[in-house]
Structures are given as structure tokens and as C-alpha cells.
CSV table of C-alpha atoms and ligand atoms in Angstrom, one decimal:
chain,number,residue,atom,x,y,z
A,1,MET,CA,27.2,-18.1,21.3
A,2,ARG,CA,29.6,-15.4,20.4
A,3,VAL,CA,27.7,-12.5,18.8
A,4,ALA,CA,29.2,-9.4,17.1
A,5,VAL,CA,26.6,-6.7,17.8
A,6,PHE,CA,26.9,-3.7,15.4
A,7,SER,CA,25.4,-0.2,15.5
A,8,THR,CA,25.1,-0.3,19.3
A,9,LYS,CA,24.3,2.8,21.4
A,10,PRO,CA,24.4,2.8,25.2
A,11,TYR,CA,20.7,2.0,25.4
A,12,ASP,CA,21.1,-1.0,23.1
A,13,ARG,CA,23.9,-2.3,25.3
A,14,ARG,CA,21.9,-1.8,28.5
A,15,PHE,CA,18.8,-3.6,27.2
A,16,LEU,CA,20.8,-6.4,25.5
A,17,GLU,CA,22.9,-7.0,28.6
A,18,ALA,CA,19.8,-7.2,30.8
A,19,ALA,CA,18.1,-9.6,28.3
A,20,ASN,CA,21.3,-11.7,28.1
A,21,GLU,CA,21.1,-12.6,31.7
A,22,LYS,CA,18.9,-15.5,30.9
A,23,HIS,CA,20.7,-16.5,27.6
A,24,GLY,CA,24.3,-16.2,28.5
A,25,HIS,CA,25.6,-15.4,25.1
A,26,GLU,CA,29.0,-13.7,24.6
A,27,LEU,CA,28.2,-10.3,23.3
A,28,GLU,CA,30.8,-8.0,21.8
A,29,PHE,CA,29.5,-4.5,21.1
A,30,PHE,CA,30.6,-2.4,18.1
A,31,ALA,CA,29.5,1.2,17.8
A,32,ALA,CA,30.3,1.0,14.1
A,33,GLU,CA,27.6,0.4,11.5
A,34,PHE,CA,27.7,-2.9,9.7
A,35,ASN,CA,28.7,-2.7,6.1
A,36,ALA,CA,31.3,-4.2,3.8
A,37,ASN,CA,34.0,-2.0,5.3
A,38,THR,CA,33.3,-3.0,8.9
A,39,ALA,CA,32.3,-6.6,8.3
A,40,PRO,CA,35.9,-7.8,9.0
A,41,LEU,CA,35.4,-6.8,12.6
A,42,ALA,CA,33.1,-9.8,12.8
A,43,ALA,CA,35.8,-12.3,11.8
A,44,ASP,CA,35.3,-15.6,13.6
A,45,PHE,CA,31.9,-14.6,15.2
A,46,PRO,CA,29.3,-17.3,14.5
A,47,ALA,CA,26.6,-14.7,14.9
A,48,VAL,CA,26.3,-11.1,13.7
A,49,CYS,CA,23.6,-8.8,14.9
A,50,ILE,CA,22.6,-5.7,13.0
A,51,PHE,CA,20.1,-2.8,13.0
A,52,VAL,CA,17.9,-1.0,10.4
A,53,ASN,CA,20.5,1.2,8.8
A,54,ASP,CA,23.2,-1.3,8.5
A,55,ASN,CA,23.9,-2.6,5.0
A,56,ALA,CA,24.1,-6.4,4.7
A,57,ASP,CA,24.8,-6.3,1.0
A,58,ALA,CA,26.3,-9.2,-1.0
A,59,LYS,CA,29.9,-8.0,-0.3
A,60,ALA,CA,29.4,-7.6,3.4
A,61,LEU,CA,27.7,-11.0,3.6
A,62,GLU,CA,30.5,-12.7,1.7
A,63,ILE,CA,33.0,-11.3,4.1
A,64,ILE,CA,31.3,-12.6,7.2
A,65,ALA,CA,30.4,-16.0,5.7
A,66,SER,CA,34.0,-16.5,4.6
A,67,ARG,CA,35.1,-15.9,8.2
A,68,GLY,CA,32.7,-18.4,9.8
A,69,THR,CA,29.5,-16.5,10.5
A,70,LYS,CA,26.4,-18.7,10.2
A,71,LEU,CA,23.7,-16.4,11.7
A,72,LEU,CA,22.6,-12.9,10.9
A,73,ALA,CA,20.3,-11.7,13.7
A,74,LEU,CA,18.3,-8.6,12.8
A,75,ARG,CA,17.2,-6.2,15.6
A,76,SER,CA,14.4,-5.2,13.4
A,77,ALA,CA,11.2,-6.3,11.7
A,78,GLY,CA,12.2,-4.9,8.3
A,79,PHE,CA,14.7,-6.8,6.3
A,80,ASN,CA,15.1,-4.5,3.2
A,81,HIS,CA,18.7,-3.9,4.2
A,82,VAL,CA,19.7,-7.5,3.7
A,83,ASP,CA,20.5,-9.3,0.4
A,84,LEU,CA,18.4,-12.3,1.3
A,85,GLN,CA,19.3,-14.2,-1.9
A,86,LYS,CA,23.0,-13.8,-1.2
A,87,ALA,CA,22.5,-14.9,2.4
A,88,ALA,CA,20.7,-18.0,1.1
A,89,ASP,CA,23.4,-18.8,-1.4
A,90,LEU,CA,26.0,-18.5,1.4
A,91,GLY,CA,24.1,-20.7,3.8
A,92,LEU,CA,23.5,-17.8,6.2
A,93,THR,CA,20.4,-18.0,8.4
A,94,VAL,CA,18.6,-14.6,8.8
A,95,LEU,CA,16.4,-14.2,11.8
A,96,ARG,CA,14.4,-11.0,12.6
A,97,VAL,CA,12.1,-9.6,15.3
A,98,PRO,CA,8.7,-9.6,13.5
A,99,ALA,CA,6.8,-7.7,16.2
A,100,TYR,CA,8.1,-5.9,19.3
A,101,SER,CA,5.6,-3.2,20.0
A,102,PRO,CA,3.3,-2.2,17.1
A,103,TYR,CA,1.8,0.3,19.6
A,104,ALA,CA,5.1,2.3,19.7
A,105,VAL,CA,5.1,3.0,16.0
A,106,ALA,CA,1.3,3.6,15.7
A,107,GLU,CA,1.3,6.0,18.7
A,108,HIS,CA,4.2,7.9,17.2
A,109,ALA,CA,2.3,8.3,13.9
A,110,VAL,CA,-0.6,9.7,15.9
A,111,GLY,CA,1.8,12.0,17.7
A,112,LEU,CA,3.0,13.4,14.4
A,113,ILE,CA,-0.6,14.0,13.3
A,114,LEU,CA,-1.5,15.9,16.5
A,115,THR,CA,1.7,17.9,16.4
A,116,LEU,CA,1.4,18.9,12.7
A,117,ASN,CA,-2.3,19.7,13.0
A,118,ARG,CA,-2.2,21.8,16.2
A,119,LYS,CA,1.3,23.2,15.4
A,120,ILE,CA,2.5,22.2,18.8
A,121,HIS,CA,6.2,22.4,17.6
A,122,ARG,CA,5.6,26.0,16.7
A,123,ALA,CA,3.6,26.8,19.8
A,124,TYR,CA,6.3,25.4,22.0
A,125,ASN,CA,8.9,27.8,20.6
A,126,ARG,CA,6.6,30.8,20.6
A,127,VAL,CA,5.6,30.4,24.2
A,128,ARG,CA,9.2,30.1,25.3
A,129,GLU,CA,9.9,33.4,23.6
A,130,GLY,CA,7.0,35.1,25.3
A,131,ASN,CA,4.9,35.1,22.1
A,132,PHE,CA,1.4,34.1,23.0
A,133,ALA,CA,-0.2,35.1,19.7
A,134,LEU,CA,-2.4,32.4,18.1
A,135,GLU,CA,-2.2,33.7,14.5
A,136,GLY,CA,-0.9,30.8,12.3
A,137,LEU,CA,-1.6,28.1,14.9
A,138,MET,CA,-5.2,27.2,13.8
A,139,GLY,CA,-5.8,23.5,13.3
A,140,PHE,CA,-8.7,21.3,12.4
A,141,ASP,CA,-11.0,18.8,14.2
A,142,ILE,CA,-9.6,15.3,13.5
A,143,HIS,CA,-13.0,14.0,14.5
A,144,ASP,CA,-15.0,13.0,11.3
A,145,ARG,CA,-12.0,13.2,9.0
A,146,THR,CA,-11.1,10.4,6.6
A,147,VAL,CA,-7.8,8.6,7.2
A,148,GLY,CA,-6.1,6.4,4.6
A,149,VAL,CA,-4.0,3.5,5.9
A,150,ILE,CA,-1.7,1.9,3.5
A,151,GLY,CA,-0.6,-1.5,4.8
A,152,THR,CA,-3.0,-3.0,7.4
A,153,GLY,CA,-0.6,-5.4,9.2
A,154,LYS,CA,0.1,-5.1,12.9
A,155,ILE,CA,1.0,-1.4,13.0
A,156,GLY,CA,-1.5,-0.2,10.4
A,157,GLN,CA,-4.4,-1.9,12.2
A,158,ILE,CA,-3.5,-0.4,15.6
A,159,PHE,CA,-3.0,3.0,14.0
A,160,GLY,CA,-6.4,2.7,12.3
A,161,ASN,CA,-8.0,1.8,15.6
A,162,LEU,CA,-6.4,4.8,17.3
A,163,MET,CA,-7.7,7.1,14.6
A,164,GLN,CA,-11.2,5.5,14.9
A,165,GLY,CA,-11.0,6.5,18.5
A,166,PHE,CA,-10.9,10.1,17.3
A,167,GLY,CA,-14.0,9.5,15.3
A,168,CYS,CA,-12.3,9.1,11.9
A,169,GLN,CA,-13.5,7.0,9.0
A,170,ILE,CA,-10.8,4.6,7.8
A,171,LEU,CA,-10.0,3.8,4.2
A,172,ALA,CA,-7.6,0.9,4.0
A,173,TYR,CA,-5.3,-0.5,1.2
A,174,ASP,CA,-3.3,-3.7,1.5
A,175,LEU,CA,-2.2,-6.3,-1.0
A,176,TYR,CA,-3.9,-8.8,1.3
A,177,PRO,CA,-7.0,-7.2,2.8
A,178,ASN,CA,-7.8,-8.5,6.3
A,179,ALA,CA,-11.5,-9.5,6.7
A,180,GLU,CA,-11.3,-9.3,10.5
A,181,TYR,CA,-10.0,-5.7,10.2
A,182,ALA,CA,-12.6,-4.8,7.6
A,183,ALA,CA,-15.3,-6.0,10.1
A,184,SER,CA,-14.0,-3.5,12.6
A,185,GLY,CA,-15.3,-0.7,10.3
A,186,ALA,CA,-12.3,0.0,8.0
A,187,LYS,CA,-13.3,0.1,4.3
A,188,TYR,CA,-10.8,-1.5,1.9
A,189,VAL,CA,-10.5,0.5,-1.3
A,190,ASP,CA,-8.0,0.7,-4.2
A,191,LEU,CA,-5.2,3.2,-4.0
A,192,PRO,CA,-6.6,5.9,-6.3
A,193,GLU,CA,-9.8,5.9,-4.1
A,194,LEU,CA,-7.8,6.1,-0.9
A,195,PHE,CA,-5.7,8.9,-2.3
A,196,ALA,CA,-8.7,10.9,-3.6
A,197,ASN,CA,-10.7,10.7,-0.4
A,198,SER,CA,-8.3,10.8,2.5
A,199,ASP,CA,-7.6,13.9,4.6
A,200,ILE,CA,-4.7,12.1,6.3
A,201,ILE,CA,-2.7,9.3,4.7
A,202,SER,CA,-0.3,7.1,6.8
A,203,LEU,CA,2.1,4.5,5.4
A,204,HIS,CA,2.4,1.2,7.2
A,205,CYS,CA,3.5,-1.3,4.4
A,206,PRO,CA,7.1,-2.7,4.1
A,207,LEU,CA,9.6,-1.4,1.6
A,208,THR,CA,9.6,-3.8,-1.3
A,209,PRO,CA,10.2,-3.4,-5.1
A,210,GLU,CA,6.4,-2.9,-5.4
A,211,THR,CA,6.2,-0.2,-2.7
A,212,TYR,CA,9.3,1.7,-3.6
A,213,HIS,CA,8.2,5.4,-4.2
A,214,ILE,CA,4.5,4.4,-3.7
A,215,ILE,CA,4.2,8.1,-3.0
A,216,ASN,CA,5.3,9.7,-6.2
A,217,ASP,CA,4.1,12.6,-8.5
A,218,TRP,CA,1.2,10.6,-9.7
A,219,ALA,CA,0.0,9.6,-6.3
A,220,ILE,CA,0.3,13.1,-5.0
A,221,GLU,CA,-1.7,14.4,-8.0
A,222,GLN,CA,-4.6,12.1,-6.9
A,223,MET,CA,-4.7,13.4,-3.4
A,224,LYS,CA,-6.9,16.1,-1.8
A,225,HIS,CA,-5.5,19.6,-1.8
A,226,GLY,CA,-3.9,20.1,1.6
A,227,VAL,CA,-3.6,16.4,2.5
A,228,MET,CA,-1.6,15.3,5.5
A,229,LEU,CA,1.0,12.6,4.7
A,230,ILE,CA,2.6,10.5,7.5
A,231,ASN,CA,5.5,8.0,6.9
A,232,THR,CA,6.7,6.0,9.9
A,233,SER,CA,7.5,3.0,7.8
A,234,ARG,CA,10.5,3.2,5.4
A,235,GLY,CA,11.9,6.3,3.8
A,236,ALA,CA,12.0,5.0,0.2
A,237,LEU,CA,8.2,4.5,0.2
A,238,VAL,CA,8.2,8.3,-0.5
A,239,ASN,CA,9.9,10.1,-3.4
A,240,THR,CA,11.2,13.0,-1.5
A,241,GLU,CA,11.6,15.3,-4.5
A,242,ALA,CA,7.9,14.7,-5.3
A,243,VAL,CA,6.7,15.6,-1.8
A,244,ILE,CA,8.8,18.7,-1.9
A,245,ALA,CA,7.1,19.8,-5.1
A,246,GLY,CA,3.8,18.9,-3.4
A,247,LEU,CA,4.6,21.0,-0.4
A,248,LYS,CA,5.6,23.9,-2.6
A,249,SER,CA,2.3,23.8,-4.5
A,250,GLY,CA,0.3,23.4,-1.3
A,251,LYS,CA,-1.1,20.1,-2.5
A,252,ILE,CA,0.5,18.5,0.6
A,253,GLY,CA,-0.6,20.6,3.5
A,254,TYR,CA,1.3,18.7,6.2
A,255,LEU,CA,4.2,16.2,6.2
A,256,GLY,CA,5.3,14.0,9.1
A,257,LEU,CA,8.3,11.8,8.6
A,258,ASP,CA,10.0,9.4,10.9
A,259,VAL,CA,12.0,7.9,8.1
A,260,TYR,CA,13.8,9.3,5.1
A,261,GLU,CA,15.2,7.6,2.0
A,262,GLN,CA,18.8,8.7,2.6
A,263,GLU,CA,18.6,8.4,6.4
A,264,GLU,CA,21.5,6.0,6.8
A,265,ASN,CA,23.8,9.1,6.2
A,266,LEU,CA,22.1,11.0,9.0
A,267,PHE,CA,20.0,9.3,11.6
A,268,PHE,CA,21.0,7.9,14.9
A,269,GLU,CA,24.1,10.2,15.1
A,270,ASP,CA,24.6,13.6,16.7
A,271,LEU,CA,25.5,15.8,13.7
A,272,SER,CA,24.7,19.1,15.4
A,273,THR,CA,28.1,20.5,14.8
A,274,GLU,CA,28.5,19.2,11.2
A,275,ILE,CA,27.5,20.8,7.9
A,276,ILE,CA,24.8,18.5,6.5
A,277,GLN,CA,25.4,17.9,2.9
A,278,ASP,CA,22.1,16.5,1.9
A,279,ASP,CA,20.3,19.5,0.3
A,280,VAL,CA,17.1,17.6,-0.3
A,281,PHE,CA,16.8,16.8,3.4
A,282,GLN,CA,17.7,20.3,4.4
A,283,ARG,CA,15.0,21.7,2.0
A,284,LEU,CA,12.5,19.5,3.8
A,285,LEU,CA,13.4,21.2,7.1
A,286,THR,CA,12.7,24.7,5.8
A,287,PHE,CA,8.9,24.0,5.6
A,288,PRO,CA,6.9,25.1,8.6
A,289,ASN,CA,4.4,22.3,8.0
A,290,VAL,CA,7.0,19.5,8.0
A,291,ILE,CA,8.1,17.5,11.0
A,292,VAL,CA,10.9,15.0,10.8
A,293,THR,CA,11.9,12.7,13.6
A,294,GLY,CA,15.0,10.5,13.3
A,295,HIS,CA,13.6,7.0,13.1
A,296,GLN,CA,12.4,7.0,16.7
A,297,ALA,CA,8.9,5.6,16.3
A,298,PHE,CA,10.0,2.3,17.7
A,299,PHE,CA,11.8,3.8,20.6
A,300,THR,CA,9.8,3.0,23.7
A,301,GLU,CA,11.1,1.0,26.7
A,302,GLU,CA,8.7,-1.8,25.9
A,303,ALA,CA,9.8,-2.0,22.2
A,304,VAL,CA,13.5,-1.9,22.9
A,305,ARG,CA,13.1,-4.6,25.7
A,306,ASN,CA,11.2,-6.8,23.3
A,307,ILE,CA,13.6,-6.3,20.5
A,308,CYS,CA,16.5,-7.3,22.7
A,309,GLU,CA,14.7,-10.3,24.2
A,310,THR,CA,13.6,-11.7,20.8
A,311,THR,CA,17.0,-11.1,19.2
A,312,LEU,CA,18.7,-13.1,21.9
A,313,SER,CA,16.0,-15.8,21.9
A,314,ASN,CA,16.6,-16.1,18.1
A,315,VAL,CA,20.3,-16.6,18.7
A,316,SER,CA,19.5,-19.3,21.3
A,317,ASP,CA,17.1,-21.0,19.0
A,318,PHE,CA,19.7,-21.1,16.2
A,319,GLU,CA,22.3,-22.4,18.6
A,320,GLN,CA,20.0,-25.2,19.7
A,321,GLY,CA,19.1,-26.1,16.1
A,322,ILE,CA,15.4,-25.0,16.6
A,323,THR,CA,13.7,-24.0,13.4
A,324,SER,CA,12.5,-20.5,14.0
A,325,LYS,CA,9.3,-18.8,12.8
A,326,ASN,CA,11.3,-15.6,12.7
A,327,GLU,CA,13.5,-16.8,9.8
A,328,VAL,CA,13.4,-14.6,6.7
A,329,LYS,CA,14.1,-16.2,3.4
A,330,ALA,CA,14.7,-14.9,-0.1
A,331,PRO,CA,11.3,-14.2,-1.7
A,332,GLN,CA,11.3,-17.1,-4.2
A,333,LYS,CA,12.0,-19.5,-1.4
A,334,ALA,CA,9.4,-18.2,1.0
A,335,ALA,CA,6.3,-20.3,1.2
A,336,ALA,CA,4.1,-17.2,1.8
A,337,LYS,CA,5.0,-13.6,2.0
B,401,NAD,P1,3.3,-6.3,9.0
B,401,NAD,O1,4.1,-7.3,8.2
B,401,NAD,O2,2.5,-6.7,10.2
B,401,NAD,O3,2.3,-5.5,8.0
B,401,NAD,C1,2.7,-5.0,6.8
B,401,NAD,C2,1.4,-5.0,5.9
B,401,NAD,O4,1.8,-4.4,4.6
B,401,NAD,C3,0.9,-6.4,5.6
B,401,NAD,O5,-0.5,-6.4,5.9
B,401,NAD,C4,1.2,-6.6,4.1
B,401,NAD,O6,0.2,-7.4,3.5
B,401,NAD,C5,1.1,-5.2,3.6
B,401,NAD,N1,1.8,-5.0,2.3
B,401,NAD,C6,2.9,-5.7,1.8
B,401,NAD,N2,3.1,-5.2,0.6
B,401,NAD,C7,2.2,-4.3,0.3
B,401,NAD,C8,1.9,-3.5,-0.8
B,401,NAD,N3,2.7,-3.6,-2.0
B,401,NAD,N4,0.9,-2.6,-0.8
B,401,NAD,C9,0.1,-2.5,0.3
B,401,NAD,N5,0.3,-3.3,1.4
B,401,NAD,C10,1.4,-4.1,1.4
B,401,NAD,O7,4.3,-5.2,9.4
B,401,NAD,P2,4.2,-4.1,10.6
B,401,NAD,O8,4.8,-4.7,11.9
B,401,NAD,O9,2.9,-3.6,10.7
B,401,NAD,O10,5.3,-3.0,10.1
B,401,NAD,C11,5.0,-2.2,9.0
B,401,NAD,C12,6.2,-1.5,8.6
B,401,NAD,O11,6.6,-0.5,9.6
B,401,NAD,C13,7.5,-2.4,8.6
B,401,NAD,O12,7.6,-3.0,7.3
B,401,NAD,C14,8.6,-1.4,8.8
B,401,NAD,O13,9.1,-0.9,7.6
B,401,NAD,C15,7.9,-0.2,9.5
B,401,NAD,N6,8.5,0.0,10.9
B,401,NAD,C16,9.0,1.2,11.2
B,401,NAD,C17,9.5,1.4,12.5
B,401,NAD,C18,10.0,2.7,13.0
B,401,NAD,O14,10.6,2.8,14.0
B,401,NAD,N7,9.7,3.8,12.2
B,401,NAD,C19,9.5,0.3,13.4
B,401,NAD,C20,8.9,-0.9,13.1
B,401,NAD,C21,8.5,-1.1,11.8
């Protein structure tokens, strides 16, 4: 099948080409992001393949559907960047990669916690400048701390297990609590209880209208003074202005972000010689107790290989008319969400 593959970096191309050896699709790579302006590049491609910060809004979908596209293949688990209702109306099938390596994201979240706590980012710079002073580098034992996990799906559960390995108690919150996970020692509580009792809070739920800005002024107000907040899920779960206020007051003692609400203007590009215009983002970077990584939590060899293999299997299934369990439908048409 001819596939227009957007937002491709050299590593995407390498892994997609390797995975394609057993599928034999005709892949055309575009470095450009997918949006309404670039959608005409996909004219006459029956399949379009996009990544997390592409924008498959109504206008972009109308353009590709009018030029013959039938399949939108997502190289991601999340689908908040796709207008699913419009896709359904246009008869476009949307397939995603529901799981590729939940370990990658969970392990990155733990990496952010360890780095923030023991100030490894600051120690790294100090030692390179011949400064071996310890003042300002004191951390805390993670052992015996309480960790709040919001969203106990694949990634949230693995993250919780890793933190249990450190000797932490797990407080969990999910719209659909998982009895098996509860049996492993995690305690499901409501959000106010999780906020009030957690030393570390990590977000692992999807971005939906219900979870948009789930971390807001009210939520921060409920939290322990000096709480550590980790977001490796989606940027808009967090109201950035609210966390900046929380950091200034000391209510938030540590902040680790792999995602940011306006990240599509920044992440995945080398902007090191540009003037960054996003003042809110730049303010975040001024805090010594904030670490931001550029949406790299997924970025392990295993995960990228799995993403590419599942994406091309999805394309093959579609081509062969096989109904895929990886199809994403507009909420009102989904049997279960
Ligand atoms: P998953 O579907 O297995 O789990 C998500 C969990 O969130 C489910 O248990 C679901 O019931 C729960 N949930 C849904 N709505 C909720 C709500 N309103 N409140 C509380 N919980 C709710 O997904 P996953 O594979 O564990 O991925 C979790 C998220 O991680 C994804 O949605 C994606 O946004 C993010 N992610 C980030 C990266 C990265 O590189 N940073 C990579 C992959 C996934």
C-alpha cells in the first residue's frame, strides 16, 4: 500500500524501513508535520501515517479524504490529535499502536523522579566545573514515601510496580479501578485523597475532555507542601500557569515534565539557535527544581521498533480487509472506552 509518512526523523525512517521488509509497503517519507497546510502532500496516497504532534483536525482530514485517503495510521497510542468524529463522517479508518513499550515511559518517569530528588542534573554540571560542594544537593529517601498514580492502565501499573520496588506505598486513581492491580497492594482512593496524601504524583491517564487540566489551581491546593509532580502523559493534563504559581509558592517542590501543553511548537526540533517565543515555557526552565524532557519517554529501541512494526501491520490488516482491534472510533460509536 502507498503510505505518506509524516513527521519523520532519520530514526523513524530507519526503523520503518527495517519493519517494512516483511510488509513491502511503498513508504514515502515527509519531514513535515501533518496539518491542514501539509495535507495536500498526501494527495492520492490511500494511507497517511502521522505522529503525536501532528494535527489531524477536520480541515486536514477533509483534504486527505477528498484526495483518496482511506486510512489514517497513527504511530502513537494517544489519539487526542485526531478529530475522530470527522474521520468517521468521512469514512476514514483510524488505527493506532495501543501498546509498544509501557516500560519505556514508566522507566522515564522514574528517571525524572530520581534526577529531581537527588539533583543529578545540577550535580552533573557542578562536577564538570570542578565544584564538588554538596550544599543544595540534598535529597530524600524514596523508600517509604507515598506515590499517587493517576491512570492505572498499562504504563501506570508498571510505574506503580517500579515505585513499589523502592518500598513506596501506592495510592491509585482511575475511572475504572483495576481489581487485579489493587490486589498487588495499590490502594484506590478518590482524587482529593490522592492529592492530600501523596509525596510524589505521576500522571498516566489519557488526555480527554474530563482530564484536561486535571492538575489545576484547585488540585494543587489539595496537595502536600513540597509535592513532586511528574507528567509523562500529555501536556494539557496540567495547567502550566497553575504549576508555575505552585512552584513560586513552594507548594510544588519538584516538577518533572516530558510533555507540555504547547509542545507542538517546540518539541522534536533543534531550536537551539532560535529565540523561543513561549514565555510560559521559558519561565518553567528558570526553576532549579524543574526538569523538562522533550517527549522522549517513549524513545527506546524496543518501543520505536514496536511502534513501526505495529503501524505497518495495521496498514497490512487494513489492506487485507481485516477488522483490527487497533481501530479507534469516535466516542459515541465506541462499544467501550
Ligand atoms: P492505557 O489506556 O493502558 O491506560 C490509561 C488509563 O487511564 C486507563 O486505565 C483508563 O481507565 C484511565 N483513565 C481514562 N480516563 C481517566 C480519567 N478521567 N481519570 C483517571 N483515569 C482515567 O494507556 P497507557 O498505555 O498506560 O498510556 C497512558 C498515557 O501515556 C497515554 O494516554 C498517553 O497520553 C501517554 N503516553 C506518553 C508517552 C510519552 O512518550 N511521553 C508515550 C506513550 C503514552
